């Protein structure tokens, strides 16, 4: 029974629904409560902590002990009060804009610090109330007061400035003057559990219950709210509720999704799994500042763009068909799909047809591809892959079975049209209208190829037709319209850019062709195609697959799977039109079979690959919300990322919209690579929003618009910077930029103290250099002195050497002289000896006394010569001079030596033989040996010692 009611109440148009799984947002499964701050950021009380979403990025902030978060509420200063298992406190950003948790348990009395789950938080001015089942905690001026129930506190809420609580024993209670006062005349609430309290109107509060439906509290009296759908809210437990705008209410149920109810209690919309929700068990619901709905599921989060002007219609329950054609006739919506024709009887009273609650049904005998629908003479003609049909009294009548039919084109703009041309798989076919009926008049002879695009030109009484790969045909029919009298094929030789991608249509009562280089028109005078001056100036040289004009004269188009409209009712920037694109529809149209049915400004139907798209264009233009952009995070890029801005500006201990001048950070040069993240909290238009940014001090101009919501800057030089980012939507509206200023400090080698140190170091280096030069100079002087000294010494040595050599030469010379003298002495001695030897016999033969006096004198001279020491004295002096006073030193060492001993030593020094010594001393050889022996005795030298060596040793 619940399912039947849900089907009846479901609207045909379903807004955009986004589902976010716990795997996507990386948090817990259950979401117990939802809130939104002044910047538009969404917050969820999640099983794993405070979950937030800013349109691009999800973040989760756990409680200190990782406990479940059950409730949250946001104060006007930006504090996010939270309650969980045995914990209560608030999140608030620190100086860097990063959310930090601050526990309030320490403010509780010591005996009240043990808490169960904190299920509700209510902020009433400067008072904050926390509810557990065993106590309500009232925080004011940092002082807690505790209120105990008689049984258990089951609910706490605020509506119409009344703080309401439910005690299962005492029922509903109001907080007045610091006390809880029970309501009078109330129902028995022991078994009724309130889940929400909403402002129904200025004097009445709407109460939702878990299993007992809806109640109204008015003047302290509680009465059931009896509505047509009252039983629905009894059978489907209401877990939470929020008010939407001034007159709508959103109810979350445990088993049937959520319901949208108006002030009369009528369910105008419902959303469950068949509409696209990932779960039917909705624990919490929230209406954001743009009246979008957020749902906290038992596992995941849902978003419904409830206030969006774009909705999706699914003719078949399985949502498997594509839509090729749409028409509204006699209060019924017809949709031609890839598997038949569907219809839905539209409810009256809805200018926006997507709010109709009637279900679709398939029209019998239409299975297969429905290529075209056209209303001619107030009848619906159906182009089908199996021929052509006409709808009569909810039943189809086949006009011809073969071939498949693409399009219908009346041969007059007046109604009723008596003749219609059908473009088929095999040429043209003629249909006549007679006596309120369409009749197949057979094929038109003269052409048998596929004709999908046809336009009848009333000015020239000709038919223009697009061929898929040959160009554009122009046909002239015979008077009876049974055959083609004349045909001509226009190709690229006749002005068309190409033989391909040519689509003929009628715009502004003119036949135009959408080509691969924009819109072309036919020049009748020159018999050639040329660019349309008016349309090329507006649409440019893009490839257009589809063009259609709405009743207001606006041109709807499809280009490269993008949908747009040239709106001539809105003028911008000195132009008499506005070009509007719908980015949320990109890629959703049926490629090759694009179709747009602009019924009126509130009902634009667009064929989609999955169902049908409905745009309330009038509401779309009115529904333009102020754009905002927020800076969500700034972090440094490096080996370890570090957040320098967490997304929240502060001013006077309150969350602000812009950066305060005292919050300008100064970053060390090591953090000169930054990552910026930004977003917009216009959640229903996220696909339409683009961003542009500029880093003043680095970028010369603003960046190109794009959907990317991150930007990296690396290796920024030292200096002052200001990052600015702004957003715009598809209508050209721009947000005010958000600004973040910061300074990158110079590296240590560019600071004043480094320059000072460098200057001092430079002076020190100059001083050291001077000292070094001095030392070098002194060293060089020392070197030169040493070199000079060495050179002097060398020269002196050379002089000494030369002197020694000279002395040696002189010694040698004197030795030679000495040797010569010695030889002379020896020869003289020998001569004297021989003379003596010769004279002695003569003297002996004669009487000496009788010898002549001359003989006596000669003998006497010879003897004197042998005994004379004059020669020896001269020799001794000369010998000492040559041999370093040898004789003097020897005499000093051995005073006992006689003159003959000294002579012998001198001769031994000269290394003379005994024979030579004997001659010099005028003695015999034996006498010399005797003298040697005596000399050894005097010198005390043994016979083993060489006498020559000994003499050298003792005189050295």
XYZ file of C-alpha atoms in Angstrom, residues 425-866:
442
model
C 14.327 5.650 -45.678
C 13.592 5.494 -49.444
C 12.839 9.004 -50.631
C 9.718 11.158 -50.231
C 6.159 10.164 -49.548
C 2.973 12.178 -49.875
C 0.266 12.316 -47.192
C -3.024 14.145 -47.692
C -5.471 15.369 -45.081
C -9.117 14.881 -46.011
C -12.250 14.890 -43.895
C -10.287 15.109 -40.649
C -8.127 12.135 -41.552
C -4.655 11.554 -42.883
C -4.389 9.310 -45.940
C -1.279 7.847 -47.507
C -1.039 9.148 -51.104
C 1.968 7.009 -52.061
C 5.609 7.670 -52.920
C 6.775 10.733 -54.812
C 8.601 9.500 -57.871
C 11.995 10.707 -58.925
C 14.110 10.094 -55.834
C 14.615 6.968 -53.693
C 17.304 7.784 -51.107
C 17.039 8.458 -47.360
C 15.719 11.959 -46.556
C 15.968 12.733 -42.825
C 15.950 16.570 -42.866
C 13.286 18.391 -44.947
C 12.177 22.006 -45.191
C 9.497 23.316 -47.522
C 10.297 26.766 -48.892
C 6.997 28.523 -49.494
C 8.687 31.451 -51.286
C 10.051 29.267 -54.069
C 7.637 26.332 -53.770
C 10.586 23.949 -53.391
C 11.714 21.292 -50.944
C 15.190 21.432 -49.434
C 16.595 18.139 -48.192
C 19.877 17.095 -46.542
C 21.734 14.086 -47.811
C 24.065 12.457 -45.246
C 27.138 12.506 -47.501
C 26.352 14.170 -50.821
C 25.264 17.700 -49.962
C 21.931 19.539 -50.191
C 19.113 18.698 -52.627
C 16.489 21.096 -53.919
C 13.341 19.542 -55.363
C 10.587 21.108 -57.401
C 7.392 19.047 -57.501
C 4.827 18.726 -60.216
C 1.493 20.452 -59.757
C -0.149 17.258 -58.455
C 2.827 16.657 -56.050
C 3.149 13.078 -57.243
C 6.631 13.314 -58.645
C 9.726 15.435 -58.697
C 9.793 17.691 -61.695
C 13.248 19.095 -61.108
C 16.057 18.339 -58.695
C 19.480 19.840 -58.131
C 22.311 18.757 -55.893
C 24.353 21.530 -54.240
C 27.847 20.525 -53.173
C 31.067 22.151 -52.056
C 31.359 23.507 -55.576
C 28.255 25.562 -54.843
C 29.566 27.223 -51.687
C 29.049 24.493 -49.071
C 32.139 23.919 -46.896
C 31.853 20.147 -47.275
C 29.661 17.346 -48.566
C 29.291 16.098 -44.974
C 27.626 17.493 -41.838
C 24.941 19.553 -43.599
C 21.611 19.926 -41.775
C 18.792 21.936 -43.354
C 16.254 23.715 -41.109
C 14.081 26.837 -40.892
C 15.193 29.792 -38.695
C 13.587 33.240 -38.711
C 11.389 32.128 -41.623
C 14.490 31.444 -43.692
C 15.909 28.159 -44.902
C 19.386 27.751 -43.431
C 21.958 24.969 -43.399
C 24.071 24.061 -40.370
C 27.480 23.101 -41.736
C 30.871 22.209 -40.334
C 31.811 25.903 -40.591
C 28.752 27.583 -39.173
C 25.370 28.553 -40.567
C 24.919 29.093 -44.329
C 22.073 30.498 -46.419
C 21.166 30.138 -50.083
C 21.699 33.131 -52.345
C 18.920 32.832 -54.896
C 20.467 35.411 -57.187
C 23.867 33.723 -57.439
C 22.522 30.204 -56.909
C 25.162 29.561 -54.260
C 25.396 28.993 -50.525
C 27.253 31.556 -48.398
C 27.694 32.201 -44.643
C 24.666 33.740 -42.949
C 25.786 37.230 -41.989
C 23.437 37.432 -39.027
C 23.887 33.923 -37.617
C 27.616 33.565 -38.275
C 28.157 36.761 -36.287
C 26.316 35.169 -33.365
C 27.210 31.485 -33.541
C 30.582 31.630 -35.256
C 32.040 28.884 -37.400
C 31.314 25.942 -35.118
C 29.865 22.615 -36.239
C 26.152 22.602 -35.400
C 24.190 19.360 -35.407
C 20.826 20.868 -34.555
C 18.953 24.203 -34.654
C 15.396 24.995 -33.553
C 13.532 28.232 -32.931
C 11.216 28.614 -29.933
C 7.991 30.701 -29.813
C 9.981 33.695 -28.442
C 12.354 33.663 -31.409
C 15.277 32.256 -29.409
C 17.458 29.734 -31.235
C 18.213 26.470 -29.420
C 21.164 24.520 -30.742
C 23.430 21.541 -30.222
C 27.117 21.737 -31.069
C 29.514 18.896 -30.329
C 27.139 17.389 -27.725
C 26.750 20.775 -25.986
C 23.348 22.425 -25.617
C 22.855 26.176 -25.783
C 20.446 28.930 -26.707
C 20.725 32.317 -28.378
C 18.425 34.334 -26.124
C 17.170 37.452 -27.933
C 15.080 38.471 -24.904
C 18.198 39.238 -22.848
C 20.744 41.781 -24.018
C 24.277 41.904 -22.721
C 27.500 43.773 -23.457
C 26.067 45.940 -26.221
C 24.548 42.949 -28.035
C 20.891 42.321 -28.649
C 21.217 38.720 -27.491
C 22.812 36.528 -24.844
C 24.523 33.246 -25.619
C 23.745 30.707 -22.877
C 25.263 27.239 -22.604
C 24.113 24.434 -20.312
C 27.292 22.626 -19.194
C 25.268 20.281 -16.979
C 23.874 18.732 -20.185
C 27.203 18.178 -21.934
C 27.336 14.731 -23.502
C 23.759 13.849 -22.504
C 22.042 14.485 -25.844
C 21.564 11.620 -28.317
C 24.463 11.950 -30.778
C 23.261 12.027 -34.366
C 19.598 12.272 -33.279
C 19.609 15.558 -31.385
C 16.167 17.030 -30.704
C 14.906 19.997 -28.696
C 11.213 20.768 -28.232
C 10.764 24.318 -26.852
C 7.094 24.278 -25.899
C 7.382 27.554 -23.963
C 9.827 29.300 -21.632
C 8.893 27.048 -18.731
C 9.001 23.794 -20.638
C 11.966 22.987 -22.846
C 12.282 19.271 -23.623
C 15.617 17.839 -24.808
C 16.126 14.267 -25.968
C 18.720 12.406 -23.930
C 20.568 9.139 -24.099
C 18.778 8.214 -20.864
C 15.244 9.518 -20.673
C 14.167 13.110 -21.338
C 15.597 16.379 -20.015
C 13.257 19.176 -18.935
C 14.398 22.786 -18.506
C 12.267 25.500 -16.951
C 14.213 28.221 -18.756
C 12.287 31.021 -17.116
C 13.140 29.668 -13.695
C 16.689 28.916 -14.815
C 17.257 32.619 -15.462
C 15.536 33.706 -12.252
C 17.283 31.064 -10.199
C 20.696 32.702 -10.589
C 22.224 32.699 -7.134
C 25.106 34.981 -6.143
C 28.323 33.239 -7.033
C 30.908 32.691 -4.365
C 34.397 31.282 -4.329
C 36.306 30.050 -1.302
C 39.955 29.288 -0.774
C 39.854 25.846 0.816
C 43.505 25.034 1.459
C 47.070 26.176 0.851
C 49.959 23.863 1.512
C 53.615 23.763 0.751
C 54.980 21.254 -1.733
C 58.107 19.373 -0.849
C 59.431 16.250 0.757
C 56.765 16.743 3.416
C 53.606 18.730 2.659
C 52.654 21.273 5.298
C 49.345 23.165 5.517
C 49.811 26.904 5.918
C 46.122 27.789 5.447
C 43.239 25.477 6.294
C 40.394 27.342 4.579
C 39.075 29.692 7.277
C 39.790 33.408 7.704
C 39.502 34.937 11.153
C 38.690 38.437 12.294
C 38.205 39.334 15.938
C 37.858 35.650 16.827
C 35.082 35.110 14.299
C 35.130 33.364 10.935
C 35.345 35.993 8.192
C 34.993 36.116 4.412
C 38.366 37.702 3.676
C 41.883 37.580 5.030
C 42.680 40.012 7.809
C 45.774 42.150 7.310
C 47.318 40.673 10.475
C 47.031 37.164 9.052
C 49.539 37.663 6.258
C 52.044 34.840 6.786
C 55.750 35.047 6.195
C 57.151 31.852 4.760
C 60.713 30.706 4.862
C 62.358 30.422 1.482
C 62.387 26.622 1.839
C 58.567 26.794 1.474
C 58.534 28.646 -1.854
C 56.502 25.964 -3.688
C 52.784 26.191 -2.898
C 49.602 24.271 -3.747
C 46.308 26.216 -3.760
C 42.836 24.622 -3.608
C 39.609 26.537 -4.176
C 35.950 25.861 -4.813
C 32.455 27.267 -4.967
C 29.608 26.187 -2.716
C 26.943 26.724 -5.366
C 26.352 22.989 -5.289
C 23.550 22.849 -7.824
C 25.719 24.520 -10.459
C 29.101 22.900 -9.862
C 29.239 21.669 -13.465
C 28.612 25.229 -14.719
C 31.323 26.958 -12.717
C 34.753 27.933 -13.987
C 37.627 29.565 -12.159
C 40.273 32.138 -12.987
C 43.224 32.977 -10.763
C 46.210 35.270 -10.567
C 49.260 35.447 -8.329
C 50.183 39.109 -8.273
C 53.885 39.475 -7.992
C 54.321 36.534 -10.356
C 51.479 36.367 -12.931
C 51.044 39.370 -15.173
C 47.388 38.625 -16.009
C 44.486 36.479 -14.868
C 44.508 32.876 -16.057
C 42.097 31.543 -18.659
C 38.772 30.308 -17.300
C 38.693 26.596 -16.542
C 37.036 23.994 -14.341
C 40.269 23.044 -12.567
C 40.108 23.961 -8.885
C 43.788 23.548 -7.990
C 46.939 25.457 -8.825
C 50.602 24.865 -8.080
C 53.353 27.460 -8.007
C 56.907 26.181 -7.633
C 60.222 27.840 -6.850
C 58.782 31.288 -6.239
C 61.452 33.944 -5.666
C 61.449 35.919 -2.447
C 58.905 38.737 -2.336
C 55.339 39.799 -1.515
C 52.518 37.909 -3.257
C 48.735 37.996 -3.402
C 46.802 34.999 -4.711
C 43.405 35.908 -6.155
C 40.731 33.573 -7.488
C 37.238 34.205 -8.829
C 34.420 32.098 -10.268
C 31.870 32.519 -13.030
C 28.911 30.488 -14.259
C 27.647 29.677 -17.728
C 25.564 32.871 -17.781
C 28.684 34.980 -17.503
C 28.123 36.059 -13.883
C 31.330 36.453 -11.893
C 31.982 36.263 -8.174
C 34.031 38.718 -6.192
C 37.584 37.408 -5.924
C 38.891 35.925 -2.719
C 42.349 37.191 -1.841
C 45.221 35.680 0.125
C 48.406 37.672 0.690
C 51.671 36.184 1.851
C 55.383 36.854 1.849
C 58.190 34.529 0.941
C 61.233 35.503 2.905
C 64.550 35.620 1.125
C 66.912 32.705 1.604
C 69.538 33.056 4.294
C 72.006 34.111 1.648
C 69.789 37.071 0.674
C 69.069 38.496 4.141
C 70.498 41.741 5.553
C 72.363 39.897 8.247
C 73.891 37.646 5.610
C 74.870 40.701 3.576
C 76.294 42.266 6.757
C 78.156 39.073 7.535
C 79.370 38.975 3.951
C 80.520 42.576 4.217
C 82.304 41.860 7.478
C 83.719 38.691 5.999
C 84.800 40.703 2.975
C 86.600 43.150 5.234
C 88.141 40.260 7.116
C 89.155 38.672 3.841
C 90.667 41.966 2.673
C 92.524 42.217 5.962
C 93.625 38.607 5.730
C 94.595 39.139 2.122
C 96.652 42.170 3.100
C 98.208 40.188 5.917
C 98.785 37.319 3.565
C 100.395 39.638 1.084
C 102.527 41.030 3.852
C 103.500 37.540 4.949
C 104.060 36.622 1.356
C 106.166 39.711 0.877
C 108.122 38.951 4.035
C 108.435 35.378 2.962
C 109.650 36.509 -0.406
C 112.077 38.827 1.305
C 113.199 35.972 3.519
C 113.475 33.811 0.497
C 115.449 36.438 -1.329
C 117.634 36.917 1.724
C 118.112 33.191 2.055
C 118.679 32.896 -1.646
C 121.085 35.779 -1.454
C 122.732 34.247 1.588
C 122.861 30.875 -0.090
C 124.266 32.535 -3.145
C 126.806 34.337 -0.977
C 127.583 31.105 0.807
C 127.751 29.365 -2.512
C 129.986 32.089 -3.837
C 132.035 31.938 -0.666
C 132.234 28.208 -1.008
C 133.205 28.693 -4.588
C 135.769 31.240 -3.483
C 136.951 28.880 -0.755
C 136.919 26.124 -3.268
C 138.867 28.255 -5.660
C 141.111 29.327 -2.817
C 141.470 25.700 -1.786
C 142.120 24.788 -5.327
C 144.606 27.640 -5.473
C 146.102 26.556 -2.200
C 146.093 23.000 -3.390
C 147.722 24.124 -6.560
C 150.154 26.154 -4.508
C 150.737 23.149 -2.236
C 151.138 21.000 -5.257
C 153.444 23.581 -6.687
C 155.337 23.843 -3.439
C 155.305 20.084 -3.141
C 156.752 20.066 -6.622
C 159.228 22.695 -5.549
C 159.850 20.734 -2.376
C 160.168 17.589 -4.379
C 162.445 19.440 -6.793
C 164.457 20.803 -3.874
C 164.523 17.382 -2.395
C 165.616 15.904 -5.699
C 168.143 18.686 -5.964
C 169.389 17.919 -2.521
C 169.456 14.261 -3.316
C 171.357 14.904 -6.573
C 173.676 17.319 -4.777
C 174.178 14.842 -2.067
C 174.882 12.155 -4.607
C 177.243 14.505 -6.456
C 179.065 15.496 -3.288
C 179.250 11.893 -2.264
C 180.732 10.898 -5.623
C 183.161 13.843 -5.534
C 184.158 12.840 -2.095
C 184.427 9.252 -3.157
C 186.659 10.332 -6.011
C 188.788 12.655 -3.833
C 189.246 10.360 -0.888
C 191.361 7.797 -2.743
C 193.502 10.582 -4.051
C 193.930 12.011 -0.630
C 194.661 8.583 0.771
C 197.432 7.966 -1.752
C 199.254 11.016 -0.784
C 200.263 12.421 2.494
C 197.631 14.635 3.740
C 200.002 16.955 5.295
C 201.851 17.185 2.088
C 198.720 17.576 0.005
C 198.144 20.819 -1.540
C 196.252 23.322 0.454
C 193.511 23.361 -2.199
C 192.672 19.687 -1.592
C 192.393 20.302 2.060
C 189.993 23.181 1.479
C 187.874 21.108 -0.912
C 187.561 18.246 1.513
C 186.820 20.625 4.292
C 184.011 22.256 2.201
C 182.566 18.911 1.315
C 182.441 17.859 4.932
C 180.904 21.150 5.937
C 178.327 20.792 3.213
C 177.341 17.393 4.473
